[in-house]
PDB file of C-alpha atoms in Angstrom:
ATOM      1  CA  MET A 898      33.805   9.953 -38.629  1.00  0.00           C
ATOM      2  CA  ALA A 899      34.996  12.259 -41.392  1.00  0.00           C
ATOM      3  CA  GLU A 900      36.000  15.857 -40.703  1.00  0.00           C
ATOM      4  CA  PRO A 901      33.165  18.202 -41.735  1.00  0.00           C
ATOM      5  CA  SER A 902      33.787  20.419 -44.746  1.00  0.00           C
ATOM      6  CA  ILE A 903      34.662  23.853 -43.356  1.00  0.00           C
ATOM      7  CA  TYR A 904      33.949  26.957 -45.436  1.00  0.00           C
ATOM      8  CA  ASP A 905      36.379  29.181 -43.471  1.00  0.00           C
ATOM      9  CA  GLU A 906      38.162  29.671 -40.148  1.00  0.00           C
ATOM     10  CA  ILE A 907      37.156  32.819 -38.275  1.00  0.00           C
ATOM     11  CA  GLU A 908      38.639  34.375 -35.128  1.00  0.00           C
ATOM     12  CA  LEU A 909      36.190  34.737 -32.231  1.00  0.00           C
ATOM     13  CA  GLU A 910      36.826  38.493 -32.148  1.00  0.00           C
ATOM     14  CA  ASP A 911      35.383  38.750 -35.685  1.00  0.00           C
ATOM     15  CA  LEU A 912      32.041  37.258 -34.619  1.00  0.00           C
ATOM     16  CA  THR A 913      29.245  39.368 -33.119  1.00  0.00           C
ATOM     17  CA  TYR A 914      28.216  38.432 -29.579  1.00  0.00           C
ATOM     18  CA  HIS A 915      24.573  38.898 -28.534  1.00  0.00           C
ATOM     19  CA  PRO A 916      24.489  38.902 -24.690  1.00  0.00           C
ATOM     20  CA  ALA A 917      20.697  38.597 -24.448  1.00  0.00           C
ATOM     21  CA  THR A 918      20.766  35.253 -26.290  1.00  0.00           C
ATOM     22  CA  THR A 919      24.421  34.272 -25.565  1.00  0.00           C
ATOM     23  CA  LEU A 920      24.740  33.653 -29.304  1.00  0.00           C
ATOM     24  CA  TYR A 921      27.705  34.426 -31.549  1.00  0.00           C
ATOM     25  CA  THR A 922      26.931  35.171 -35.200  1.00  0.00           C
ATOM     26  CA  TYR A 923      28.898  35.800 -38.385  1.00  0.00           C
ATOM     27  CA  PRO A 924      27.567  36.682 -41.860  1.00  0.00           C
ATOM     28  CA  CYS A 925      27.144  33.741 -44.241  1.00  0.00           C
ATOM     29  CA  PRO A 926      27.499  34.179 -48.023  1.00  0.00           C
ATOM     30  CA  CYS A 927      23.901  32.925 -48.424  1.00  0.00           C
ATOM     31  CA  GLY A 928      22.626  36.033 -46.624  1.00  0.00           C
ATOM     32  CA  ASP A 929      21.866  34.397 -43.268  1.00  0.00           C
ATOM     33  CA  GLN A 930      24.205  34.108 -40.254  1.00  0.00           C
ATOM     34  CA  PHE A 931      26.478  31.376 -38.934  1.00  0.00           C
ATOM     35  CA  GLU A 932      25.507  30.710 -35.307  1.00  0.00           C
ATOM     36  CA  ILE A 933      27.113  29.151 -32.252  1.00  0.00           C
ATOM     37  CA  THR A 934      26.157  29.534 -28.602  1.00  0.00           C
ATOM     38  CA  LEU A 935      28.464  30.603 -25.820  1.00  0.00           C
ATOM     39  CA  GLN A 936      27.719  27.321 -24.032  1.00  0.00           C
ATOM     40  CA  ASP A 937      28.724  25.320 -27.120  1.00  0.00           C
ATOM     41  CA  LEU A 938      32.056  27.157 -27.173  1.00  0.00           C
ATOM     42  CA  ARG A 939      32.552  26.522 -23.440  1.00  0.00           C
ATOM     43  CA  ASP A 940      31.816  22.841 -24.108  1.00  0.00           C
ATOM     44  CA  GLY A 941      34.659  22.741 -26.652  1.00  0.00           C
ATOM     45  CA  GLU A 942      32.529  22.968 -29.814  1.00  0.00           C
ATOM     46  CA  GLU A 943      34.191  25.094 -32.479  1.00  0.00           C
ATOM     47  CA  ILE A 944      31.942  24.634 -35.523  1.00  0.00           C
ATOM     48  CA  ALA A 945      29.342  27.339 -36.231  1.00  0.00           C
ATOM     49  CA  VAL A 946      26.617  26.408 -38.697  1.00  0.00           C
ATOM     50  CA  CYS A 947      24.322  28.420 -40.924  1.00  0.00           C
ATOM     51  CA  PRO A 948      20.678  27.443 -40.353  1.00  0.00           C
ATOM     52  CA  SER A 949      19.803  28.270 -43.985  1.00  0.00           C
ATOM     53  CA  CYS A 950      22.478  26.394 -45.919  1.00  0.00           C
ATOM     54  CA  SER A 951      25.067  23.655 -45.466  1.00  0.00           C
ATOM     55  CA  LEU A 952      28.072  25.918 -44.821  1.00  0.00           C
ATOM     56  CA  MET A 953      30.060  25.697 -41.580  1.00  0.00           C
ATOM     57  CA  ILE A 954      32.917  27.744 -40.149  1.00  0.00           C
ATOM     58  CA  ARG A 955      35.507  26.856 -37.548  1.00  0.00           C
ATOM     59  CA  VAL A 956      35.716  29.407 -34.720  1.00  0.00           C
ATOM     60  CA  ILE A 957      39.290  30.008 -33.596  1.00  0.00           C
ATOM     61  CA  PHE A 958      39.423  30.896 -29.896  1.00  0.00           C
ATOM     62  CA  GLU A 959      40.978  30.247 -26.509  1.00  0.00           C
ATOM     63  CA  ALA A 960      38.777  29.538 -23.495  1.00  0.00           C
ATOM     64  CA  SER A 961      40.160  32.729 -21.923  1.00  0.00           C
ATOM     65  CA  ASP A 962      38.634  34.717 -24.842  1.00  0.00           C
ATOM     66  CA  LEU A 963      35.088  33.842 -23.729  1.00  0.00           C
ATOM     67  CA  PRO A 964      33.024  36.120 -21.451  1.00  0.00           C
ATOM     68  CA  ALA A 965      33.223  35.220 -17.771  1.00  0.00           C
ATOM     69  CA  GLU A 966      30.488  32.941 -16.508  1.00  0.00           C
ATOM     70  CA  GLU A 967      27.865  34.753 -14.498  1.00  0.00           C
ATOM     71  CA  PRO A 968      26.920  33.241 -11.140  1.00  0.00           C
ATOM     72  CA  PRO A 969      23.437  31.717 -11.075  1.00  0.00           C
ATOM     73  CA  LYS A 970      20.769  34.275 -10.223  1.00  0.00           C
ATOM     74  CA  GLU A 971      18.969  33.768  -6.936  1.00  0.00           C
ATOM     75  CA  GLU A 972      15.317  32.970  -7.373  1.00  0.00           C
ATOM     76  CA  SER A 973      12.847  35.374  -5.881  1.00  0.00           C
ATOM     77  CA  THR A 974      10.763  34.026  -3.020  1.00  0.00           C
ATOM     78  CA  GLY A 975       7.847  36.177  -4.113  1.00  0.00           C
ATOM     79  CA  LEU A 976       7.577  37.685  -0.617  1.00  0.00           C
ATOM     80  CA  ALA A 977       6.986  41.416  -0.424  1.00  0.00           C
ATOM     81  CA  VAL A 978       9.136  43.429   1.919  1.00  0.00           C
ATOM     82  CA  GLU A 979       7.623  46.507   3.515  1.00  0.00           C
ATOM     83  CA  VAL A 980       9.774  49.598   3.836  1.00  0.00           C
ATOM     84  CA  ALA A 981       9.009  52.020   6.667  1.00  0.00           C
ATOM     85  CA  ALA A 982       8.587  55.648   5.622  1.00  0.00           C
ATOM     86  CA  ALA A 983      11.117  58.014   7.153  1.00  0.00           C
TER      87      ALA A 983
END
């Protein structure tokens, strides 16, 4: 398979990280944003794509540059706990 045509190579520190969506973005010349998820980066993917045009960038990073993985959140049992008044 041929190497995709890369518009530019960008350091991870130059991308904007959005913790709520775990998405990294970087401005695209078309006016939209290149996008790549944190999970994609952890999986070894390094190509961020623009959803509005055909441009792609290569994200330059080391695995140690990525935010630490958060432990899975415990699911609530839905049981109410009464607290005695003092």
